[in-house]
């Protein structure tokens, strides 16, 4: 139902390692024997994340759940400001006057004209380098005196990013062009000789600040941009702002700029409390946000316990995304998928809004149609397909057994993508009758009916899935209804669900 998920992944210190996510929805190829080809949940990162320092990136998510989309340009090498006067080209290959040695305080305090070439000395690296697909890097440096106006982002051209071992705590002298990249101050270093290590120690302790002060529009947000900061005892108020951010108290955004490439994104749910969150304060897409550098920068205090909800309450929008939920007494309506990473459940009362997909990932769960189960997990909208994500096989408890419910008979046109009943019957076991094949996609192991409804091989091995011919007809097709790649898809559970 809602939108692509945002941040659901894994942190190794004080957090749950391994993001839960669904392989049901964007799985471009539905070859159930694991031979997927496009946008599989095991795909590499496609998020280019946010503007920081140079060159749009197409990094793809190396998580198992999130073929995330590019949500922000990752800094561009083209930082020329059309409102400034281009100066002479310098030895660094940049443009603008060469002002010589300045401090970060001078730059962030507005004493240095944009596009000036400057040298700052004795500054300490406070972050790792985020390197995009073009080999361009982004790191943060800070004056060792710390405080307001002491930090700034640094763009590293590929030669520099590959030739200099960025390590927090290293003290450097650097020469680069000062630019404002989409509102974020940065120094652009384009030559390896313009970045020189002059010492090594420990990165400075982060400045402890109130969340309200450094949130977008906060009283100190501009002053602490680029500075290593820390907020304490904050509660998650929005776990899925977009593909890379979540929000804590006072609408302060937390961004996965450094975590994502390390596959260290935190499990974040509504009401979760963090003892502390630290990282450089970035500015991207008109928002200030803290970018934790590694798992250790996020310290979890408490994760709220799951509360009991019905499937109807979840599917009718009464439960916020990323909320821990407990569903009791649901009936299993399908076997596990061919990949064994999920199954469907349904409320015994049936009808509209009664079904939902349960994603279990690599957790081995032994269920069959007709089993009565209690399921505890986190409710999410994975690319608009509702699901309960289960982090532990013990969170699925079989409490009884019986017969699988009878499918709801629906018109294919009503439950196709955009149809008047598609949302209502998402996750529900349905039957469509007297349907005709309009198109066949052998690569993805699916076919389309004349009414626009797709039929896929979610529960079949590739060798066992027989594709029909265009214009073939079926007396009935039965299976759970899901939503994937912007299409509603019915998934027969066995050959018995396919009646010619």
GROMACS .gro file of C-alpha atoms in nm:
model
  500
    1UNK     CA    1   0.000   0.000   0.000
    2UNK     CA    2   0.213   0.307   0.069
    3UNK     CA    3   0.557   0.362  -0.080
    4UNK     CA    4   0.903   0.213  -0.105
    5UNK     CA    5   1.053   0.138   0.228
    6UNK     CA    6   1.326   0.349   0.361
    7UNK     CA    7   1.581   0.239   0.610
    8UNK     CA    8   1.547  -0.115   0.746
    9UNK     CA    9   1.882  -0.270   0.755
   10UNK     CA   10   2.143  -0.380   0.995
   11UNK     CA   11   2.378  -0.249   1.258
   12UNK     CA   12   2.635  -0.456   1.437
   13UNK     CA   13   2.679  -0.265   1.764
   14UNK     CA   14   2.372  -0.262   1.984
   15UNK     CA   15   2.147  -0.317   1.684
   16UNK     CA   16   2.002  -0.603   1.493
   17UNK     CA   17   2.237  -0.722   1.219
   18UNK     CA   18   2.075  -0.805   0.892
   19UNK     CA   19   1.791  -0.610   0.748
   20UNK     CA   20   1.461  -0.778   0.711
   21UNK     CA   21   1.306  -0.722   0.375
   22UNK     CA   22   1.093  -0.883   0.123
   23UNK     CA   23   1.192  -1.083  -0.176
   24UNK     CA   24   0.832  -1.097  -0.287
   25UNK     CA   25   0.801  -0.753  -0.436
   26UNK     CA   26   1.043  -0.604  -0.672
   27UNK     CA   27   1.185  -0.929  -0.785
   28UNK     CA   28   1.201  -0.848  -1.150
   29UNK     CA   29   1.244  -1.200  -1.250
   30UNK     CA   30   1.016  -1.431  -1.077
   31UNK     CA   31   1.216  -1.737  -1.171
   32UNK     CA   32   1.157  -1.911  -0.847
   33UNK     CA   33   1.465  -2.124  -0.862
   34UNK     CA   34   1.676  -1.828  -0.765
   35UNK     CA   35   1.781  -1.735  -1.118
   36UNK     CA   36   1.654  -1.378  -1.090
   37UNK     CA   37   1.794  -1.118  -1.317
   38UNK     CA   38   1.659  -0.775  -1.241
   39UNK     CA   39   1.605  -0.584  -0.920
   40UNK     CA   40   1.630  -0.895  -0.712
   41UNK     CA   41   1.639  -0.840  -0.340
   42UNK     CA   42   2.001  -0.948  -0.353
   43UNK     CA   43   2.078  -0.676  -0.602
   44UNK     CA   44   2.353  -0.427  -0.538
   45UNK     CA   45   2.284  -0.077  -0.412
   46UNK     CA   46   2.117   0.166  -0.648
   47UNK     CA   47   2.093   0.459  -0.413
   48UNK     CA   48   2.305   0.749  -0.504
   49UNK     CA   49   2.196   0.901  -0.177
   50UNK     CA   50   2.238   1.275  -0.133
   51UNK     CA   51   2.425   1.581  -0.241
   52UNK     CA   52   2.751   1.598  -0.064
   53UNK     CA   53   3.042   1.638  -0.271
   54UNK     CA   54   3.074   1.550  -0.625
   55UNK     CA   55   2.945   1.346  -0.900
   56UNK     CA   56   2.601   1.187  -0.901
   57UNK     CA   57   2.639   0.827  -0.797
   58UNK     CA   58   2.448   0.514  -0.880
   59UNK     CA   59   2.554   0.302  -0.585
   60UNK     CA   60   2.315   0.012  -0.547
   61UNK     CA   61   2.198  -0.127  -0.216
   62UNK     CA   62   2.400  -0.428  -0.113
   63UNK     CA   63   2.125  -0.523   0.127
   64UNK     CA   64   1.891  -0.812   0.073
   65UNK     CA   65   1.580  -0.604   0.078
   66UNK     CA   66   1.610  -0.267  -0.055
   67UNK     CA   67   1.677  -0.204  -0.420
   68UNK     CA   68   1.664   0.157  -0.320
   69UNK     CA   69   1.628   0.437  -0.566
   70UNK     CA   70   1.858   0.732  -0.614
   71UNK     CA   71   1.718   0.982  -0.372
   72UNK     CA   72   1.978   1.255  -0.388
   73UNK     CA   73   2.270   1.359  -0.605
   74UNK     CA   74   2.590   1.265  -0.438
   75UNK     CA   75   2.785   1.582  -0.501
   76UNK     CA   76   2.881   1.698  -0.838
   77UNK     CA   77   3.207   1.779  -0.995
   78UNK     CA   78   3.022   2.057  -1.170
   79UNK     CA   79   2.999   2.303  -0.885
   80UNK     CA   80   3.025   2.622  -1.089
   81UNK     CA   81   2.790   2.888  -0.958
   82UNK     CA   82   2.643   3.084  -1.249
   83UNK     CA   83   2.612   3.388  -1.023
   84UNK     CA   84   2.983   3.406  -0.950
   85UNK     CA   85   3.256   3.538  -1.171
   86UNK     CA   86   3.489   3.267  -1.290
   87UNK     CA   87   3.848   3.337  -1.196
   88UNK     CA   88   4.170   3.224  -1.355
   89UNK     CA   89   4.249   2.856  -1.364
   90UNK     CA   90   4.494   2.757  -1.092
   91UNK     CA   91   4.745   2.476  -1.063
   92UNK     CA   92   4.480   2.266  -0.892
   93UNK     CA   93   4.263   2.278  -1.201
   94UNK     CA   94   3.992   2.478  -1.025
   95UNK     CA   95   3.879   2.832  -1.088
   96UNK     CA   96   3.861   3.142  -0.874
   97UNK     CA   97   4.110   3.352  -0.680
   98UNK     CA   98   4.379   3.177  -0.476
   99UNK     CA   99   4.341   3.316  -0.126
  100UNK     CA  100   4.619   3.109   0.028
  101UNK     CA  101   4.591   2.982   0.385
  102UNK     CA  102   4.260   3.021   0.567
  103UNK     CA  103   4.076   2.834   0.844
  104UNK     CA  104   3.755   2.638   0.828
  105UNK     CA  105   3.612   2.902   1.062
  106UNK     CA  106   3.689   3.163   0.795
  107UNK     CA  107   3.511   2.960   0.528
  108UNK     CA  108   3.203   2.871   0.731
  109UNK     CA  109   3.190   3.219   0.881
  110UNK     CA  110   3.139   3.374   0.537
  111UNK     CA  111   3.483   3.538   0.505
  112UNK     CA  112   3.584   3.342   0.192
  113UNK     CA  113   3.420   3.405  -0.148
  114UNK     CA  114   3.273   3.099  -0.315
  115UNK     CA  115   3.494   2.939  -0.582
  116UNK     CA  116   3.810   3.062  -0.410
  117UNK     CA  117   4.109   2.829  -0.395
  118UNK     CA  118   4.222   2.796  -0.036
  119UNK     CA  119   4.461   2.602   0.182
  120UNK     CA  120   4.363   2.482   0.528
  121UNK     CA  121   4.628   2.330   0.752
  122UNK     CA  122   4.630   2.099   1.050
  123UNK     CA  123   4.268   1.984   1.021
  124UNK     CA  124   4.159   1.640   1.136
  125UNK     CA  125   3.959   1.388   0.934
  126UNK     CA  126   3.639   1.302   1.121
  127UNK     CA  127   3.477   1.046   0.891
  128UNK     CA  128   3.553   0.766   0.649
  129UNK     CA  129   3.531   0.843   0.279
  130UNK     CA  130   3.212   0.758   0.093
  131UNK     CA  131   3.321   0.661  -0.260
  132UNK     CA  132   3.067   0.655  -0.540
  133UNK     CA  133   3.062   0.448  -0.859
  134UNK     CA  134   3.270   0.708  -1.039
  135UNK     CA  135   3.546   0.675  -0.782
  136UNK     CA  136   3.478   1.016  -0.629
  137UNK     CA  137   3.495   1.041  -0.252
  138UNK     CA  138   3.337   1.244   0.026
  139UNK     CA  139   3.480   1.289   0.374
  140UNK     CA  140   3.457   1.545   0.653
  141UNK     CA  141   3.734   1.740   0.824
  142UNK     CA  142   3.732   1.963   1.127
  143UNK     CA  143   3.952   2.217   1.296
  144UNK     CA  144   4.095   2.050   1.610
  145UNK     CA  145   3.966   2.340   1.819
  146UNK     CA  146   3.613   2.222   1.742
  147UNK     CA  147   3.293   2.405   1.815
  148UNK     CA  148   3.068   2.599   1.584
  149UNK     CA  149   3.186   2.662   1.224
  150UNK     CA  150   3.472   2.412   1.268
  151UNK     CA  151   3.378   2.141   1.014
  152UNK     CA  152   3.332   2.105   0.640
  153UNK     CA  153   3.273   1.841   0.374
  154UNK     CA  154   3.558   1.756   0.136
  155UNK     CA  155   3.511   1.629  -0.217
  156UNK     CA  156   3.791   1.402  -0.341
  157UNK     CA  157   3.846   1.354  -0.712
  158UNK     CA  158   3.899   0.987  -0.809
  159UNK     CA  159   4.278   1.021  -0.814
  160UNK     CA  160   4.270   1.157  -0.461
  161UNK     CA  161   4.006   0.919  -0.328
  162UNK     CA  162   4.202   0.617  -0.451
  163UNK     CA  163   4.547   0.748  -0.365
  164UNK     CA  164   4.495   0.874  -0.012
  165UNK     CA  165   4.406   0.641   0.274
  166UNK     CA  166   4.128   0.832   0.447
  167UNK     CA  167   4.115   0.748   0.816
  168UNK     CA  168   3.940   0.935   1.098
  169UNK     CA  169   4.199   1.095   1.324
  170UNK     CA  170   4.451   1.167   1.048
  171UNK     CA  171   4.566   1.530   1.047
  172UNK     CA  172   4.603   1.686   0.701
  173UNK     CA  173   4.687   1.998   0.510
  174UNK     CA  174   4.471   2.039   0.201
  175UNK     CA  175   4.425   2.276  -0.086
  176UNK     CA  176   4.100   2.296  -0.277
  177UNK     CA  177   3.824   2.509  -0.418
  178UNK     CA  178   3.557   2.625  -0.176
  179UNK     CA  179   3.210   2.571  -0.322
  180UNK     CA  180   2.851   2.551  -0.206
  181UNK     CA  181   2.710   2.230  -0.347
  182UNK     CA  182   2.332   2.255  -0.328
  183UNK     CA  183   2.376   2.459  -0.012
  184UNK     CA  184   2.637   2.236   0.154
  185UNK     CA  185   2.980   2.391   0.203
  186UNK     CA  186   3.264   2.184   0.066
  187UNK     CA  187   3.628   2.191  -0.037
  188UNK     CA  188   3.698   2.027  -0.370
  189UNK     CA  189   4.037   1.856  -0.383
  190UNK     CA  190   4.134   1.746  -0.734
  191UNK     CA  191   4.505   1.665  -0.713
  192UNK     CA  192   4.672   1.402  -0.494
  193UNK     CA  193   4.948   1.646  -0.398
  194UNK     CA  194   4.687   1.883  -0.256
  195UNK     CA  195   4.608   1.646   0.032
  196UNK     CA  196   4.900   1.579   0.265
  197UNK     CA  197   4.906   1.388   0.592
  198UNK     CA  198   5.091   1.581   0.862
  199UNK     CA  199   4.995   1.385   1.173
  200UNK     CA  200   4.774   1.115   1.319
  201UNK     CA  201   4.571   1.075   1.634
  202UNK     CA  202   4.211   1.026   1.737
  203UNK     CA  203   3.914   1.206   1.582
  204UNK     CA  204   3.771   1.473   1.812
  205UNK     CA  205   3.482   1.391   2.042
  206UNK     CA  206   3.151   1.495   1.888
  207UNK     CA  207   2.987   1.811   2.014
  208UNK     CA  208   2.678   1.717   2.215
  209UNK     CA  209   2.388   1.929   2.090
  210UNK     CA  210   2.009   1.937   2.134
  211UNK     CA  211   1.826   1.776   1.842
  212UNK     CA  212   1.615   2.087   1.792
  213UNK     CA  213   1.926   2.303   1.745
  214UNK     CA  214   2.066   2.105   1.452
  215UNK     CA  215   1.744   1.994   1.282
  216UNK     CA  216   1.647   2.171   0.962
  217UNK     CA  217   1.586   2.536   1.051
  218UNK     CA  218   1.734   2.489   1.398
  219UNK     CA  219   1.910   2.773   1.573
  220UNK     CA  220   2.253   2.610   1.538
  221UNK     CA  221   2.207   2.404   1.221
  222UNK     CA  222   2.416   2.631   0.998
  223UNK     CA  223   2.682   2.677   1.265
  224UNK     CA  224   2.728   2.301   1.307
  225UNK     CA  225   2.709   2.204   0.938
  226UNK     CA  226   3.009   1.980   0.865
  227UNK     CA  227   3.087   1.938   1.236
  228UNK     CA  228   3.092   1.605   1.419
  229UNK     CA  229   2.789   1.624   1.650
  230UNK     CA  230   2.596   1.397   1.884
  231UNK     CA  231   2.237   1.396   2.008
  232UNK     CA  232   2.133   1.197   2.313
  233UNK     CA  233   1.821   1.015   2.433
  234UNK     CA  234   1.615   1.067   2.119
  235UNK     CA  235   1.307   0.875   2.008
  236UNK     CA  236   1.222   0.772   1.651
  237UNK     CA  237   0.920   0.970   1.534
  238UNK     CA  238   0.929   0.873   1.166
  239UNK     CA  239   1.125   0.559   1.074
  240UNK     CA  240   1.081   0.595   0.699
  241UNK     CA  241   1.105   0.953   0.580
  242UNK     CA  242   1.250   0.840   0.249
  243UNK     CA  243   1.492   0.584   0.113
  244UNK     CA  244   1.782   0.705   0.324
  245UNK     CA  245   1.653   0.902   0.623
  246UNK     CA  246   1.461   0.852   0.943
  247UNK     CA  247   1.354   1.115   1.194
  248UNK     CA  248   1.393   1.148   1.569
  249UNK     CA  249   1.269   1.413   1.813
  250UNK     CA  250   1.226   1.767   1.678
  251UNK     CA  251   1.218   1.638   1.319
  252UNK     CA  252   1.594   1.581   1.316
  253UNK     CA  253   1.687   1.357   1.024
  254UNK     CA  254   1.938   1.073   1.046
  255UNK     CA  255   2.095   0.973   0.716
  256UNK     CA  256   2.262   0.651   0.598
  257UNK     CA  257   2.527   0.818   0.381
  258UNK     CA  258   2.817   0.628   0.540
  259UNK     CA  259   2.623   0.330   0.675
  260UNK     CA  260   2.470   0.219   0.349
  261UNK     CA  261   2.791   0.124   0.167
  262UNK     CA  262   2.902  -0.067   0.477
  263UNK     CA  263   2.571  -0.256   0.496
  264UNK     CA  264   2.533  -0.121   0.847
  265UNK     CA  265   2.193   0.041   0.832
  266UNK     CA  266   1.994   0.022   1.154
  267UNK     CA  267   1.667  -0.149   1.218
  268UNK     CA  268   1.444   0.146   1.298
  269UNK     CA  269   1.088   0.125   1.426
  270UNK     CA  270   0.835   0.373   1.560
  271UNK     CA  271   0.905   0.468   1.919
  272UNK     CA  272   1.257   0.325   1.926
  273UNK     CA  273   1.490   0.511   2.164
  274UNK     CA  274   1.856   0.581   2.090
  275UNK     CA  275   2.085   0.663   2.380
  276UNK     CA  276   2.301   0.854   2.134
  277UNK     CA  277   2.346   0.916   1.762
  278UNK     CA  278   2.667   1.077   1.635
  279UNK     CA  279   2.811   1.179   1.298
  280UNK     CA  280   2.895   1.478   1.080
  281UNK     CA  281   2.602   1.715   1.024
  282UNK     CA  282   2.525   1.724   0.654
  283UNK     CA  283   2.303   1.945   0.443
  284UNK     CA  284   2.133   1.778   0.149
  285UNK     CA  285   1.807   1.828  -0.031
  286UNK     CA  286   1.730   2.128   0.185
  287UNK     CA  287   1.762   1.937   0.511
  288UNK     CA  288   2.023   1.917   0.782
  289UNK     CA  289   2.085   1.559   0.891
  290UNK     CA  290   2.333   1.361   1.098
  291UNK     CA  291   2.525   1.094   0.906
  292UNK     CA  292   2.652   0.822   1.145
  293UNK     CA  293   2.992   0.697   1.031
  294UNK     CA  294   2.956   0.336   1.147
  295UNK     CA  295   2.740   0.113   1.364
  296UNK     CA  296   2.906   0.239   1.682
  297UNK     CA  297   2.764   0.587   1.619
  298UNK     CA  298   2.413   0.454   1.690
  299UNK     CA  299   2.353   0.332   2.044
  300UNK     CA  300   2.012   0.176   2.103
  301UNK     CA  301   1.841   0.215   2.437
  302UNK     CA  302   1.508   0.043   2.378
  303UNK     CA  303   1.295  -0.102   2.099
  304UNK     CA  304   0.923  -0.090   2.176
  305UNK     CA  305   0.747  -0.425   2.213
  306UNK     CA  306   0.503  -0.542   1.950
  307UNK     CA  307   0.139  -0.457   2.009
  308UNK     CA  308  -0.145  -0.677   1.891
  309UNK     CA  309  -0.325  -0.570   1.574
  310UNK     CA  310  -0.557  -0.738   1.326
  311UNK     CA  311  -0.468  -0.772   0.959
  312UNK     CA  312  -0.766  -0.548   0.885
  313UNK     CA  313  -0.619  -0.270   1.101
  314UNK     CA  314  -0.284  -0.299   0.924
  315UNK     CA  315  -0.425  -0.309   0.571
  316UNK     CA  316  -0.677  -0.031   0.630
  317UNK     CA  317  -0.401   0.213   0.726
  318UNK     CA  318  -0.455   0.222   1.102
  319UNK     CA  319  -0.095   0.120   1.177
  320UNK     CA  320   0.210   0.333   1.095
  321UNK     CA  321   0.479   0.185   0.874
  322UNK     CA  322   0.769   0.035   1.070
  323UNK     CA  323   0.557  -0.044   1.372
  324UNK     CA  324   0.621  -0.370   1.565
  325UNK     CA  325   0.303  -0.577   1.538
  326UNK     CA  326   0.163  -0.903   1.671
  327UNK     CA  327  -0.109  -1.076   1.469
  328UNK     CA  328  -0.282  -1.366   1.644
  329UNK     CA  329  -0.495  -1.649   1.509
  330UNK     CA  330  -0.430  -1.589   1.141
  331UNK     CA  331  -0.472  -1.872   0.888
  332UNK     CA  332  -0.186  -1.960   0.655
  333UNK     CA  333  -0.313  -1.948   0.297
  334UNK     CA  334  -0.002  -2.053   0.107
  335UNK     CA  335   0.305  -2.269   0.142
  336UNK     CA  336   0.637  -2.088   0.169
  337UNK     CA  337   0.749  -1.936  -0.161
  338UNK     CA  338   0.987  -2.137  -0.375
  339UNK     CA  339   1.275  -1.949  -0.212
  340UNK     CA  340   1.130  -2.027   0.134
  341UNK     CA  341   1.147  -1.660   0.229
  342UNK     CA  342   0.781  -1.588   0.297
  343UNK     CA  343   0.418  -1.696   0.296
  344UNK     CA  344   0.068  -1.546   0.311
  345UNK     CA  345  -0.173  -1.531   0.602
  346UNK     CA  346  -0.534  -1.424   0.629
  347UNK     CA  347  -0.787  -1.335   0.897
  348UNK     CA  348  -1.038  -1.616   0.947
  349UNK     CA  349  -1.324  -1.376   0.872
  350UNK     CA  350  -1.191  -1.323   0.518
  351UNK     CA  351  -1.310  -1.055   0.281
  352UNK     CA  352  -1.147  -0.726   0.190
  353UNK     CA  353  -0.828  -0.624   0.376
  354UNK     CA  354  -0.803  -0.969   0.536
  355UNK     CA  355  -0.469  -1.091   0.395
  356UNK     CA  356  -0.101  -0.997   0.416
  357UNK     CA  357   0.239  -1.134   0.320
  358UNK     CA  358   0.483  -1.250   0.589
  359UNK     CA  359   0.851  -1.210   0.495
  360UNK     CA  360   1.087  -1.437   0.690
  361UNK     CA  361   1.405  -1.403   0.482
  362UNK     CA  362   1.660  -1.670   0.565
  363UNK     CA  363   1.470  -1.781   0.875
  364UNK     CA  364   1.342  -2.135   0.820
  365UNK     CA  365   0.971  -2.140   0.902
  366UNK     CA  366   0.769  -2.462   0.861
  367UNK     CA  367   0.409  -2.371   0.781
  368UNK     CA  368   0.143  -2.502   0.544
  369UNK     CA  369  -0.199  -2.383   0.427
  370UNK     CA  370  -0.453  -2.423   0.702
  371UNK     CA  371  -0.210  -2.371   0.990
  372UNK     CA  372  -0.327  -2.120   1.250
  373UNK     CA  373  -0.041  -1.893   1.350
  374UNK     CA  374   0.062  -1.602   1.567
  375UNK     CA  375   0.310  -1.375   1.385
  376UNK     CA  376   0.529  -1.109   1.546
  377UNK     CA  377   0.730  -0.872   1.331
  378UNK     CA  378   0.750  -0.523   1.186
  379UNK     CA  379   0.484  -0.394   0.950
  380UNK     CA  380   0.631  -0.241   0.637
  381UNK     CA  381   0.535  -0.129   0.288
  382UNK     CA  382   0.794  -0.285   0.063
  383UNK     CA  383   0.758  -0.113  -0.271
  384UNK     CA  384   0.388  -0.065  -0.195
  385UNK     CA  385   0.330  -0.428  -0.098
  386UNK     CA  386   0.218  -0.469   0.262
  387UNK     CA  387   0.413  -0.721   0.466
  388UNK     CA  388   0.509  -0.826   0.815
  389UNK     CA  389   0.885  -0.871   0.839
  390UNK     CA  390   0.994  -1.141   1.081
  391UNK     CA  391   1.348  -1.135   1.221
  392UNK     CA  392   1.342  -1.472   1.399
  393UNK     CA  393   1.171  -1.803   1.314
  394UNK     CA  394   1.055  -1.819   1.676
  395UNK     CA  395   0.833  -1.519   1.604
  396UNK     CA  396   0.603  -1.744   1.397
  397UNK     CA  397   0.411  -1.980   1.626
  398UNK     CA  398   0.174  -2.247   1.497
  399UNK     CA  399  -0.115  -2.265   1.746
  400UNK     CA  400  -0.352  -2.494   1.556
  401UNK     CA  401  -0.440  -2.639   1.218
  402UNK     CA  402  -0.737  -2.674   0.990
  403UNK     CA  403  -0.836  -2.609   0.631
  404UNK     CA  404  -0.720  -2.318   0.423
  405UNK     CA  405  -1.000  -2.066   0.366
  406UNK     CA  406  -1.194  -2.067   0.041
  407UNK     CA  407  -1.066  -1.807  -0.204
  408UNK     CA  408  -1.263  -1.490  -0.272
  409UNK     CA  409  -1.402  -1.489  -0.628
  410UNK     CA  410  -1.322  -1.154  -0.791
  411UNK     CA  411  -1.318  -1.001  -1.138
  412UNK     CA  412  -0.965  -0.977  -1.277
  413UNK     CA  413  -1.029  -0.619  -1.389
  414UNK     CA  414  -1.119  -0.519  -1.033
  415UNK     CA  415  -0.793  -0.641  -0.879
  416UNK     CA  416  -0.546  -0.544  -1.149
  417UNK     CA  417  -0.312  -0.252  -1.073
  418UNK     CA  418  -0.530   0.055  -1.032
  419UNK     CA  419  -0.847  -0.153  -1.019
  420UNK     CA  420  -1.118  -0.051  -0.772
  421UNK     CA  421  -1.051  -0.350  -0.544
  422UNK     CA  422  -0.676  -0.407  -0.588
  423UNK     CA  423  -0.580  -0.251  -0.254
  424UNK     CA  424  -0.863  -0.422  -0.071
  425UNK     CA  425  -0.763  -0.769  -0.189
  426UNK     CA  426  -0.385  -0.731  -0.168
  427UNK     CA  427  -0.256  -1.029   0.032
  428UNK     CA  428  -0.589  -1.213   0.008
  429UNK     CA  429  -0.644  -1.557  -0.152
  430UNK     CA  430  -0.853  -1.491  -0.464
  431UNK     CA  431  -0.988  -1.667  -0.772
  432UNK     CA  432  -1.044  -1.512  -1.114
  433UNK     CA  433  -1.258  -1.699  -1.367
  434UNK     CA  434  -1.280  -1.728  -1.745
  435UNK     CA  435  -0.967  -1.531  -1.822
  436UNK     CA  436  -0.754  -1.503  -2.135
  437UNK     CA  437  -0.379  -1.459  -2.175
  438UNK     CA  438  -0.280  -1.128  -2.339
  439UNK     CA  439   0.101  -1.145  -2.317
  440UNK     CA  440   0.379  -1.373  -2.194
  441UNK     CA  441   0.712  -1.270  -2.043
  442UNK     CA  442   0.931  -1.578  -2.037
  443UNK     CA  443   1.230  -1.390  -1.891
  444UNK     CA  444   1.038  -1.300  -1.578
  445UNK     CA  445   0.831  -1.619  -1.567
  446UNK     CA  446   0.497  -1.442  -1.577
  447UNK     CA  447   0.206  -1.370  -1.805
  448UNK     CA  448  -0.056  -1.100  -1.832
  449UNK     CA  449  -0.429  -1.150  -1.866
  450UNK     CA  450  -0.646  -0.938  -2.093
  451UNK     CA  451  -0.776  -0.745  -1.794
  452UNK     CA  452  -0.422  -0.641  -1.697
  453UNK     CA  453  -0.374  -0.880  -1.405
  454UNK     CA  454  -0.038  -1.061  -1.398
  455UNK     CA  455   0.019  -1.424  -1.301
  456UNK     CA  456   0.364  -1.527  -1.172
  457UNK     CA  457   0.567  -1.824  -1.051
  458UNK     CA  458   0.629  -1.721  -0.690
  459UNK     CA  459   0.567  -2.074  -0.561
  460UNK     CA  460   0.714  -2.271  -0.853
  461UNK     CA  461   1.056  -2.392  -0.956
  462UNK     CA  462   1.145  -2.264  -1.299
  463UNK     CA  463   1.143  -2.617  -1.444
  464UNK     CA  464   0.791  -2.679  -1.311
  465UNK     CA  465   0.637  -2.354  -1.429
  466UNK     CA  466   0.460  -2.392  -1.764
  467UNK     CA  467   0.391  -2.068  -1.943
  468UNK     CA  468   0.078  -2.053  -2.160
  469UNK     CA  469   0.047  -1.914  -2.511
  470UNK     CA  470  -0.111  -1.581  -2.597
  471UNK     CA  471  -0.490  -1.624  -2.634
  472UNK     CA  472  -0.496  -1.933  -2.410
  473UNK     CA  473  -0.789  -1.933  -2.170
  474UNK     CA  474  -0.836  -2.057  -1.816
  475UNK     CA  475  -1.155  -2.155  -1.642
  476UNK     CA  476  -1.004  -2.028  -1.318
  477UNK     CA  477  -0.679  -1.917  -1.159
  478UNK     CA  478  -0.635  -1.905  -0.782
  479UNK     CA  479  -0.366  -1.768  -0.553
  480UNK     CA  480  -0.272  -1.488  -0.315
  481UNK     CA  481  -0.276  -1.141  -0.467
  482UNK     CA  482   0.037  -0.930  -0.427
  483UNK     CA  483   0.183  -0.609  -0.569
  484UNK     CA  484   0.522  -0.607  -0.742
  485UNK     CA  485   0.692  -0.375  -0.990
  486UNK     CA  486   0.383  -0.155  -1.001
  487UNK     CA  487   0.164  -0.448  -1.103
  488UNK     CA  488  -0.090  -0.661  -0.920
  489UNK     CA  489   0.011  -1.027  -0.944
  490UNK     CA  490  -0.175  -1.347  -0.865
  491UNK     CA  491   0.048  -1.637  -0.763
  492UNK     CA  492  -0.091  -1.991  -0.801
  493UNK     CA  493   0.031  -2.211  -0.516
  494UNK     CA  494   0.033  -2.536  -0.714
  495UNK     CA  495  -0.097  -2.679  -1.040
  496UNK     CA  496  -0.432  -2.736  -0.866
  497UNK     CA  497  -0.480  -2.358  -0.868
  498UNK     CA  498  -0.457  -2.351  -1.248
  499UNK     CA  499  -0.774  -2.481  -1.415
  500UNK     CA  500  -0.788  -2.478  -1.793
   0.00000   0.00000   0.00000
